[in-house]
Coordinates of C-alpha atoms in Angstrom, one line a residue:
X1 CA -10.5 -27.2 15.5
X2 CA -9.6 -30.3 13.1
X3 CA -13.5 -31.3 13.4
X4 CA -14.3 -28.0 12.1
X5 CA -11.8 -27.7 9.0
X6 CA -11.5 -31.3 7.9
X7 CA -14.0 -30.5 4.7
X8 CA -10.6 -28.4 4.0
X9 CA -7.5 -29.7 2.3
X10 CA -4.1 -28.7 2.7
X11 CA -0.7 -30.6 2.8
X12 CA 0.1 -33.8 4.9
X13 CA 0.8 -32.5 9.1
X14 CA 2.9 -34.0 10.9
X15 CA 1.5 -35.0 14.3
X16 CA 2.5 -32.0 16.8
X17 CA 4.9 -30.7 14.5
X18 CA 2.2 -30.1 12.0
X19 CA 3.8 -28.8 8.3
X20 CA 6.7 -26.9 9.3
X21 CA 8.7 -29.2 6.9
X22 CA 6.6 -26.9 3.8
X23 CA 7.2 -24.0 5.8
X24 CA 10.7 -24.4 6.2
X25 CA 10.7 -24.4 2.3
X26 CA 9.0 -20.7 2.0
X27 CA 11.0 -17.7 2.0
X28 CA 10.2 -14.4 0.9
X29 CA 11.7 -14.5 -2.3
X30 CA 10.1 -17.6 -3.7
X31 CA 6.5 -17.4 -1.6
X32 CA 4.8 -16.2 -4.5
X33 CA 5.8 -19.2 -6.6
X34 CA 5.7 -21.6 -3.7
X35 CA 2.0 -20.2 -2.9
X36 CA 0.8 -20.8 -6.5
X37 CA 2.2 -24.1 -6.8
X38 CA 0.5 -25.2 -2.9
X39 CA -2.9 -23.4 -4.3
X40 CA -2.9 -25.7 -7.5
X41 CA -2.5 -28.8 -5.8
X42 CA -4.4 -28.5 -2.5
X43 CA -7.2 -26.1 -3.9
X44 CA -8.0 -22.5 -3.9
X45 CA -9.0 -22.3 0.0
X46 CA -6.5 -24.8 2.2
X47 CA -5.2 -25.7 5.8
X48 CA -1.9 -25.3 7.5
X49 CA -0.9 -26.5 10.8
X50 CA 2.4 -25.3 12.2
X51 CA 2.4 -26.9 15.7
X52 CA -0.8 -26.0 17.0
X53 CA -1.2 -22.8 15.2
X54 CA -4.1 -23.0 12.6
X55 CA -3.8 -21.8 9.4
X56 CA -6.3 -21.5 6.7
X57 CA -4.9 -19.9 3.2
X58 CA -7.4 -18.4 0.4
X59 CA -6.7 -17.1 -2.9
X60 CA -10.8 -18.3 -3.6
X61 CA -12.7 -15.2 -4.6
X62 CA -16.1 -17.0 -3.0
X63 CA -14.9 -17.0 0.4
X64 CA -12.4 -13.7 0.0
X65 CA -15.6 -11.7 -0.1
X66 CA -17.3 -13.4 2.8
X67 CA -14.2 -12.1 4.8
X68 CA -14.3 -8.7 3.0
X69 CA -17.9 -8.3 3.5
X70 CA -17.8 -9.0 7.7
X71 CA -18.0 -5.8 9.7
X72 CA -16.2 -8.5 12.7
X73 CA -13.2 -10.6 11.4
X74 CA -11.3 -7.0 11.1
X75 CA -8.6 -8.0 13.6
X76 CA -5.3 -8.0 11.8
X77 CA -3.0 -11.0 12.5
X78 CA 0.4 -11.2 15.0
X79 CA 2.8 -10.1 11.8
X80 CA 1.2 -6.9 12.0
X81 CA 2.8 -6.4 15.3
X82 CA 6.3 -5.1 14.2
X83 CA 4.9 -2.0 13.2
X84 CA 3.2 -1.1 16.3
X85 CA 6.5 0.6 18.3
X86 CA 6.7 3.0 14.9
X87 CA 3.1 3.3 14.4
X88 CA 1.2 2.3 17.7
X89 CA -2.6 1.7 17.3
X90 CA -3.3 3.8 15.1
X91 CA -5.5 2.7 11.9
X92 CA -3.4 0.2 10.1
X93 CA -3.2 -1.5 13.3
X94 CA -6.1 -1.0 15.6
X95 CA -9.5 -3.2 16.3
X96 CA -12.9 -2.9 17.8
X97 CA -14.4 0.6 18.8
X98 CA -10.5 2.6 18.8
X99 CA -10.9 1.5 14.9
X100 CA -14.5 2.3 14.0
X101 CA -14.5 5.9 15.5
X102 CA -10.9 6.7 14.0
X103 CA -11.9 5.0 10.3
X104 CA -15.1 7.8 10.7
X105 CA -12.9 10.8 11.7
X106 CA -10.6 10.4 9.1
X107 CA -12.8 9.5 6.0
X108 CA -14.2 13.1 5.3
X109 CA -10.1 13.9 4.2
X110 CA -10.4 11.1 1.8
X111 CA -13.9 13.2 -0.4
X112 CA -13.3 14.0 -3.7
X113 CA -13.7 17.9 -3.0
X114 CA -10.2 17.2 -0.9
X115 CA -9.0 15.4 -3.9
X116 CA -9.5 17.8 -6.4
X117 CA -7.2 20.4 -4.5
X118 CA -4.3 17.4 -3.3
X119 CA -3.8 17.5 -7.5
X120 CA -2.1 20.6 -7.2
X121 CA 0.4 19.2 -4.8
X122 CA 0.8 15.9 -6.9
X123 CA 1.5 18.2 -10.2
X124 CA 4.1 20.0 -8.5
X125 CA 5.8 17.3 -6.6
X126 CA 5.6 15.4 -10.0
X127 CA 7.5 18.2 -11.8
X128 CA 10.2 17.4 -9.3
X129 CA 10.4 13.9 -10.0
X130 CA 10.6 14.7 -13.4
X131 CA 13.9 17.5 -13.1
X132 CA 15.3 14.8 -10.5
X133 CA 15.3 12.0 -13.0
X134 CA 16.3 14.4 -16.0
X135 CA 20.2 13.4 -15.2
X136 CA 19.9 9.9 -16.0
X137 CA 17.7 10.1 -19.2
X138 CA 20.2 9.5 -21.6
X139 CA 19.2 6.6 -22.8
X140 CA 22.0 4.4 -21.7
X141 CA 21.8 4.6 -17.8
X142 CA 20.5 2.1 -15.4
X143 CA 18.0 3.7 -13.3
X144 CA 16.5 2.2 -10.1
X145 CA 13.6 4.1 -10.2
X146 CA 12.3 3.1 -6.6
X147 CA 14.8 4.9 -5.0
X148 CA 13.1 8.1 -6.9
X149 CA 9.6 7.5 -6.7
X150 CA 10.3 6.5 -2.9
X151 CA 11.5 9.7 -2.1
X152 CA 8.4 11.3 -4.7
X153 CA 5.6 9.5 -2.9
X154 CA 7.1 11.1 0.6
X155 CA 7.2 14.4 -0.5
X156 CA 3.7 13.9 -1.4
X157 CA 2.0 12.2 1.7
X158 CA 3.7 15.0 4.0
X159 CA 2.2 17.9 2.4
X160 CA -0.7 16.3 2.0
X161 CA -1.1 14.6 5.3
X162 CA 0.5 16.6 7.4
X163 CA 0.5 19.9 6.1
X164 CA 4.1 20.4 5.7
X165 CA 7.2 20.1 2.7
X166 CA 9.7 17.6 3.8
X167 CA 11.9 18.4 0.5
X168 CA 12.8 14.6 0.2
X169 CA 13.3 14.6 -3.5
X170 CA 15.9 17.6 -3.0
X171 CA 16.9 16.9 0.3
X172 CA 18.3 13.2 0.7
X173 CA 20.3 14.4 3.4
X174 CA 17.4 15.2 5.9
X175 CA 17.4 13.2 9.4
X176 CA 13.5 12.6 8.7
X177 CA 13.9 10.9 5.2
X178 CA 16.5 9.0 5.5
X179 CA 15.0 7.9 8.7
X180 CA 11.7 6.4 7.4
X181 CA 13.7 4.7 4.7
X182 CA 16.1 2.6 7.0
X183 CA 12.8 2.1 9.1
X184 CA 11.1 0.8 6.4
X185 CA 14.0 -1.7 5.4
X186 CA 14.2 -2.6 8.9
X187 CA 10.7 -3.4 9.7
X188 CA 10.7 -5.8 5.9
X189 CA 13.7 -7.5 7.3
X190 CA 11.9 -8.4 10.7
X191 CA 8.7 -9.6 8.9
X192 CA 11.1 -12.0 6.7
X193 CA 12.2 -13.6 10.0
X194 CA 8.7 -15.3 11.7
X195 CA 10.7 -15.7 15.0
X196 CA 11.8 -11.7 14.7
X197 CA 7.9 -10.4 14.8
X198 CA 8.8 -11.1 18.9
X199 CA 10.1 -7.9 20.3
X200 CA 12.0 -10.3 22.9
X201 CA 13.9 -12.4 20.9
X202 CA 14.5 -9.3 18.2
X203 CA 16.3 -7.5 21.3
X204 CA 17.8 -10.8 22.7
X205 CA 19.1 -11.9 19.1
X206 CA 19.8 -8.4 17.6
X207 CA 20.4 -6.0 20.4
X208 CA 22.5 -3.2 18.0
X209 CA 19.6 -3.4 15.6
X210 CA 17.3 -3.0 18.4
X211 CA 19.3 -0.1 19.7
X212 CA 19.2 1.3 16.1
X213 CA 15.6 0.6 15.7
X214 CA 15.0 2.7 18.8
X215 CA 16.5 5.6 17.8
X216 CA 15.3 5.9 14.0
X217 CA 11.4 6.0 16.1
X218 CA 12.9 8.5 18.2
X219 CA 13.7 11.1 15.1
X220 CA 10.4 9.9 13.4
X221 CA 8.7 10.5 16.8
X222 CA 10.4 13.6 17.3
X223 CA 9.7 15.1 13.9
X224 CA 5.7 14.4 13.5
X225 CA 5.9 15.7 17.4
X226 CA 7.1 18.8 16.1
X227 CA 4.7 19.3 13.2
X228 CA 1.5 18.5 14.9
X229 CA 2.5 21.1 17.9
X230 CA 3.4 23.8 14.8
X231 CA -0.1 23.2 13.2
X232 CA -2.1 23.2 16.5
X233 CA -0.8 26.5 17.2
X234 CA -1.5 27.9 13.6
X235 CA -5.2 26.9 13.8
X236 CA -5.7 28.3 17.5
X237 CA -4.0 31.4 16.4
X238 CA -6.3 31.2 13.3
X239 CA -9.0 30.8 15.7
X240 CA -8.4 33.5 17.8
X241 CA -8.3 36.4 14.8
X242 CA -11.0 34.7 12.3
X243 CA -12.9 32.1 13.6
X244 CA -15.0 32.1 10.5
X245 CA -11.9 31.0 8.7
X246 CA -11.2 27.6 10.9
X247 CA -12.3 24.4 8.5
X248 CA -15.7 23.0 9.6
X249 CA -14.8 19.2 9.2
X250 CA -18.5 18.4 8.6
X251 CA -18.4 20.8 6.1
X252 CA -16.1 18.7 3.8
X253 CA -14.2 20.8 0.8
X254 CA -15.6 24.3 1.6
X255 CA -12.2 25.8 2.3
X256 CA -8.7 25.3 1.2
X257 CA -6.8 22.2 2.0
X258 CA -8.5 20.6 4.4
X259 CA -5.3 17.8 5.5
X260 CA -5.3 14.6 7.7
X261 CA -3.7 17.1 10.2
X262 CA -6.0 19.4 10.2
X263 CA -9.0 17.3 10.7
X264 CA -7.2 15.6 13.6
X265 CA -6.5 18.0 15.6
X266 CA -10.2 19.5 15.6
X267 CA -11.8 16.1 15.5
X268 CA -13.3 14.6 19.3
X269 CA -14.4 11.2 20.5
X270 CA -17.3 11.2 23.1
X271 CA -16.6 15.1 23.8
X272 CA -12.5 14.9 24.3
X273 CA -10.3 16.1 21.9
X274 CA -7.7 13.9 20.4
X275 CA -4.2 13.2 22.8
X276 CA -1.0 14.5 20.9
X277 CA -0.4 10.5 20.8
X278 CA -3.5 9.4 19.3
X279 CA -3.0 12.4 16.4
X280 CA 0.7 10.9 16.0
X281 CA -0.3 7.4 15.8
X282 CA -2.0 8.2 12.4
X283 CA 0.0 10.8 11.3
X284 CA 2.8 7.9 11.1
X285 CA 0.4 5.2 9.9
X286 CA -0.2 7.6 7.2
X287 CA 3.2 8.0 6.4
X288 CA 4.2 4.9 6.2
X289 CA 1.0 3.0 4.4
X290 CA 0.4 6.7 2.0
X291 CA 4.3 6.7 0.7
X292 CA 5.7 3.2 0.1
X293 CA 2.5 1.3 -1.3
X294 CA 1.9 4.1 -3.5
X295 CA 5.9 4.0 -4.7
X296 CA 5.7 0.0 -4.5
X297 CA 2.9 0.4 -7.1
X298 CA 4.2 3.1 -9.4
X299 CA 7.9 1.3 -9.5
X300 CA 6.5 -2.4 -10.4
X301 CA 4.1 -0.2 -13.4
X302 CA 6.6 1.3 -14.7
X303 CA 9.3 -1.5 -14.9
X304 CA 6.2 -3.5 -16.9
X305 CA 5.9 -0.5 -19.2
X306 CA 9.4 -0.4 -20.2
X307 CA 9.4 -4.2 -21.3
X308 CA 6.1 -3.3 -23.3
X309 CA 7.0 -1.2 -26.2
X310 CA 3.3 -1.6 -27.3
X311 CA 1.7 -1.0 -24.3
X312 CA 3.8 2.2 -23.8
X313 CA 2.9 3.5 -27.4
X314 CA -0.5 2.9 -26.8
X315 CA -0.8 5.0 -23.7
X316 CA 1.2 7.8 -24.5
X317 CA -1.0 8.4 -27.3
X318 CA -4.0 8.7 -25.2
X319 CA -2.2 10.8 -23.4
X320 CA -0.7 13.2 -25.8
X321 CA -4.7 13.6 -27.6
X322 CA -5.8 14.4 -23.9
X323 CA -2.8 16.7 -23.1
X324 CA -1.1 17.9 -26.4
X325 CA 2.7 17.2 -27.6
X326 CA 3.8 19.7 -25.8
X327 CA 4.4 20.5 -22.4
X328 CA 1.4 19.9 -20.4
X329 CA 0.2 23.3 -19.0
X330 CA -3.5 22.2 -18.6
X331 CA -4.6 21.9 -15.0
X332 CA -5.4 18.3 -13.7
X333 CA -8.9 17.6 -13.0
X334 CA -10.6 14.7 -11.4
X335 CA -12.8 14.9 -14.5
X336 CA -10.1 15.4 -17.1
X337 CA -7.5 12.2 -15.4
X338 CA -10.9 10.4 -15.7
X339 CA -11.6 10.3 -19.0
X340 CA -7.9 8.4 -19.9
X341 CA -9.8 4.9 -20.0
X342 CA -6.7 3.0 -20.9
X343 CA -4.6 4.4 -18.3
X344 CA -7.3 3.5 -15.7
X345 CA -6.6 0.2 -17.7
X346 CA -2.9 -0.2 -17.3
X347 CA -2.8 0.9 -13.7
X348 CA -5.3 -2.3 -13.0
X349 CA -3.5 -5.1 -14.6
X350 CA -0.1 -3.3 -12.7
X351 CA -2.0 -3.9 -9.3
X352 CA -3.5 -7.1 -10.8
X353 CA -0.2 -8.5 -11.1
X354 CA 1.6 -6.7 -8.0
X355 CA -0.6 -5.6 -5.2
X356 CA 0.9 -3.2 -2.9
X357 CA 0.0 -5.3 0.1
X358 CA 0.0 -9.1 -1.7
X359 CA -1.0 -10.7 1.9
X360 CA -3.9 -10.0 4.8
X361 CA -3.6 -11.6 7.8
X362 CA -6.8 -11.5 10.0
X363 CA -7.1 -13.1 13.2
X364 CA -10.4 -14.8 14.1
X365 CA -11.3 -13.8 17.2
X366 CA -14.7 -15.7 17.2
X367 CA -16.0 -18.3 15.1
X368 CA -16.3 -17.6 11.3
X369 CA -19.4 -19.4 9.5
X370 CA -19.5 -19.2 6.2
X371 CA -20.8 -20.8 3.0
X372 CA -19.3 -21.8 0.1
X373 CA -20.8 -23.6 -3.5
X374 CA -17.8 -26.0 -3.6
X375 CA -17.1 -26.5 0.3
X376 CA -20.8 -26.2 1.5
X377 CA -21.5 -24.6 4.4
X378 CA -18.5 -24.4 6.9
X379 CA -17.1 -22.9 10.2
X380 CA -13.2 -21.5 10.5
X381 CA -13.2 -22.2 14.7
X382 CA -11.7 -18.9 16.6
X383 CA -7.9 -19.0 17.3
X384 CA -7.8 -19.7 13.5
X385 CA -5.3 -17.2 12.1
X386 CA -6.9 -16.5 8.1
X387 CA -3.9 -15.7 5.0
X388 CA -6.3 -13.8 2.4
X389 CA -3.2 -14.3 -0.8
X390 CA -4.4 -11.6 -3.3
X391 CA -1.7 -12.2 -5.4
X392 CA -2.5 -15.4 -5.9
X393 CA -6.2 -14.9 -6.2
X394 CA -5.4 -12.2 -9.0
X395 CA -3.3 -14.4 -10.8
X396 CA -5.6 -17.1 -10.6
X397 CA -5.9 -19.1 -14.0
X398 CA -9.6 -20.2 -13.4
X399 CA -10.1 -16.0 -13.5
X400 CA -7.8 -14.4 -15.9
X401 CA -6.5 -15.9 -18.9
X402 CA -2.8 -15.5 -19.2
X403 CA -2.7 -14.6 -15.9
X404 CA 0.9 -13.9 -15.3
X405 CA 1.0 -11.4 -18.5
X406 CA 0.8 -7.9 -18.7
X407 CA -2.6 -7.5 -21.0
X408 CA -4.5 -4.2 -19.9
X409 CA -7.0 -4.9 -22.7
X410 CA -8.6 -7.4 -20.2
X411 CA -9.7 -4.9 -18.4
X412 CA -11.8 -3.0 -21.2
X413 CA -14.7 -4.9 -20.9
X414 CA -14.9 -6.2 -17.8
X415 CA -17.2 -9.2 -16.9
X416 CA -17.1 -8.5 -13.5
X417 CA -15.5 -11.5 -12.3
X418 CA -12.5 -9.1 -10.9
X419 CA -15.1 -8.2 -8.0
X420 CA -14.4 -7.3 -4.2
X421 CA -13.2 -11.1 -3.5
X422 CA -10.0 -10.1 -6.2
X423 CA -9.6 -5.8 -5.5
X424 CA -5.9 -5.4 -5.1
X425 CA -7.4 -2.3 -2.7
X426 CA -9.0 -5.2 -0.4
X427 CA -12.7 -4.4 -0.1
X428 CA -15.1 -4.4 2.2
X429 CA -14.8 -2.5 6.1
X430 CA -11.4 -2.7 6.4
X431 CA -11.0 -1.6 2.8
X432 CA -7.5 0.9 1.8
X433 CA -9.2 4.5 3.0
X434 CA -6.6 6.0 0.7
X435 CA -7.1 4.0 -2.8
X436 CA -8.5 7.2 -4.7
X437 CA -5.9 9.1 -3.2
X438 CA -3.4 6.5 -4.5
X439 CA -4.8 5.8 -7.8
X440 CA -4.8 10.0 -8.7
X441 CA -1.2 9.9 -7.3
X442 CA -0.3 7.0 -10.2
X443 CA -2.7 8.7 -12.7
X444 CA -0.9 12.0 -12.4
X445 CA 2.9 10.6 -12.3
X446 CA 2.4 7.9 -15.3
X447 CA 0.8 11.4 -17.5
X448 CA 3.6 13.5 -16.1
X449 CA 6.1 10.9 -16.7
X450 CA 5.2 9.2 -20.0
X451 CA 4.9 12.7 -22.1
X452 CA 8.4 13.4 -21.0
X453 CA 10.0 9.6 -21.1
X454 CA 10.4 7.0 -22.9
X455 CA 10.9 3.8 -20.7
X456 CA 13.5 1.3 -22.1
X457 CA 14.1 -2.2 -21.2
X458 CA 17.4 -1.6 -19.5
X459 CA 19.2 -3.5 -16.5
X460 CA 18.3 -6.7 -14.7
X461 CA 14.6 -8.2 -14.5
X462 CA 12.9 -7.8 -10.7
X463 CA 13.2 -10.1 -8.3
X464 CA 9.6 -9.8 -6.4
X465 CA 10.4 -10.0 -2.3
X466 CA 6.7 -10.4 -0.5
X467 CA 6.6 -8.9 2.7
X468 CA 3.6 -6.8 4.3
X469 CA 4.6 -4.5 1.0
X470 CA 5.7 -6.0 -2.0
X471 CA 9.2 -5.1 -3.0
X472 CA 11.7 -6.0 -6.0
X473 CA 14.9 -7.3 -3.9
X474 CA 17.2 -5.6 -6.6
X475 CA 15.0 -2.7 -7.3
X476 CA 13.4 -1.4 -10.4
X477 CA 16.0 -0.9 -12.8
X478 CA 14.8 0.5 -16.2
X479 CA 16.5 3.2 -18.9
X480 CA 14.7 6.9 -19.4
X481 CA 14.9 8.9 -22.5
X482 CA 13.5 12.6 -23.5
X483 CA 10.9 12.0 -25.9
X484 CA 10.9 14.3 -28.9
X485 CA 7.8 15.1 -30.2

């Protein structure tokens, strides 16, 4: 393996103990910083050994896309793993052929047809957002907005995904809620603490968290358990009286609604229908990835908005010659969300600077050739486990002037060099299924929420915490006020 990687640099190892005195150094709230400042003095693709684990770590756009673009190096790396008692193998997780015929089952629900009537249900639940934060826009309080769009962004993915209102916004109280929120903060905890991502030594170390951790998957478990068995029954009753009226999946956007759910449970691999397990596995995958990147996103946006005063102005204008002064009562369209260049704009440089998932981890199961104008032709040897650091790629200097400033106009007149080697989405096979979902869902809640609001630069800066999403450790604190027109 050290034949194979020595035309790649990377920090001084320490015979068998290999650079664990660097490691040692990186925690999650300085690895962004730490990252950069490893990338500028060992190079933009660079090795780590930690023992006799293999590490190669690339925020180089050149080789980013040779990973992107290969339909084999899809494996995701061990980290991954302290998701998979929540999730199982669902798609976030799985490999091989469990992966391919899942990602083709559940693309039709991503078509723009499905789209166009999910903007219904992202209008409404937005309106809720908006009467939720309503108490605190007086101008003076401190608002963690997170803990609002959190709560937003699950209302959202339930009805859409699974067909059902969860009343999270409203509801704070409900077992289900509050359930994938501590289950969140647990799993972010585990994936801080390398020697955690073991179930042993998390039950040896931690055995009241474990216990914890085992029932918060119970009630998660429990409740997606209960919605799929509710829905199957509605479409074979359905079934029964009009079978005309079932959704044809192949027939993508000819009747109403046609949910994740939905598809799942009338979708069959080689002949056999789904199991109630394999339905729930990406039920929950889709609860999880669909809500809190979506809300990591939207939070980090609008914290940057309300230390831009100029930024802000410039948007809602577009906005408000788009949708009026006053209330919006014009129905969202694909088309109509389209047409606001700038906010297209602003969402970019948000994700430029804060991607939802700053880190993929794939493990290289067999060897990886590739070629490279700087590095020349190369091979990372299987066992390698590959880092792919997007938010060090997007913030790389050699790419983006300014890079750590919040400049939209950069993205006006593209050049092209933000290409599928730098997508905050990822790109290539493994590619987010859901980014057009997730960039209508930001579209819809920055129009709903900037024609009502003013952001205002109030409370403590973030303090960014990288994990598999990217958090602020003390939340998103801004101030709201009712704009007047």
């Amino acid at each position: 393996m050290r034949d194979a990687v020595k035309n790649i640099g990377g920090p001084f190892a320490v015979p068998i103990l290999g650079c664990i005195h660097l490691l040692a150094e990186i925690n999650p709230q300085n690895i962004k910083e730490k990252g950069e400042e490893i990338f500028d003095k060992y190079g933009r693709l660079l090795k780590i050994w930690a023992f006799n684990r293999l590490l190669i770590c690339s925020s180089d756009v050149e080789f980013n896309e040779q990973v992107f673009a290969s339909n084999v190096h899809i494996s995701k790396v061990q980290i991954y793993g302290v998701l998979q008692n929540w999730l199982g193998l669902g798609l976030l997780l799985s490999d091989g052929k469990k992966w391919h015929s899942r990602r083709k089952i559940i693309t039709p629900t991503f078509h723009f047809k499905i789209l166009e009537q999910f903007l219904e249900v992202f209008d409404s639940q937005s309106t809720v957002l908006l009467d939720c934060l309503a108490e605190k826009a007086d101008g003076k309080s401190v608002v963690d907005v997170y803990q609002y769009i959190s709560l937003y962004t699950l209302d959202i993915i339930a009805e859409t995904a699974m067909g059902t209102k969860v009343h999270a916004q409203t509801n704070k109280t409900m077992d289900y809620t509050t359930a994938v929120k501590e289950m969140t903060d647990l799993v972010s905890w585990r994936v801080l603490r390398l020697h955690l991502n073991s179930d042993l030594l998390f039950t040896i170390l931690h055995p009241f968290k474990k216990m914890r951790q085992n029932q918060l998957i119970k009630i998660l478990h429990n409740f997606t358990k209960n919605v799929i068995e509710e829905r199957r029954a509605f479409l074979e009753k359905k079934l029964k009286h009009d079978s005309d009226n079932l959704m044809d999946i192949n027939d993508v956007g000819s009747k109403k609604r046609c949910g994740l759910l939905d598809v799942l449970l009338q979708s069959t691999v080689e002949g056999q229908p789904l199991s109630d397990e394999d339905i729930r596995e990406e039920v929950d995958t889709f609860m999880f990835e669909g809500h809190d990147t979506t809300a990591s996103a939207l939070s980090f946006l609008l914290h940057l908005l309300s230390r831009d005063e100029r930024v802000q102005n410039k948007l809602l204008a577009e906005v408000r010659e788009a949708y009026g002064y006053k209330e919006i009562t014009e129905p969202f369209t694909l088309m109509n969300l389209n047409e606001l260049k700038y906010l297209d704009c602003v969402i970019k440089e948000g994700l430029r600077l804060f991607p939802s998932v700053p880190i993929i981890g794939r493990s290289i199961k067999e060897d990886f050739k590739y070629k490279h104008s700087k590095y020349g032709e190369g091979v990372i040897p299987k066992g390698t486990e590959l880092i792919v650091s997007l938010i060090a790629t997007l913030r790389n200097p050699e790419r983006f002037d300014n890079p750590h400033d919040f400049i939209p106009e950069r993205h006006e007149n593209s050049d092209g060099r933000n290409n599928l080697g730098a997508s905050a989405f990822s790109a290539g096979a493994r590619n987010c299924i859901g980014q057009k979902f997730a960039l209508y869902v930001m579209k819809i809640t920055m129009v709903k929420l900037i024609h009502k609001y003013e952001f205002l630069p109030l409370g403590e800066p973030i303090r960014p915490i990288v994990t598999i999403v990217i958090r602020s450790e003390n939340g998103m604190q801004l101030g709201l006020r009712e704009r007047v027109a």
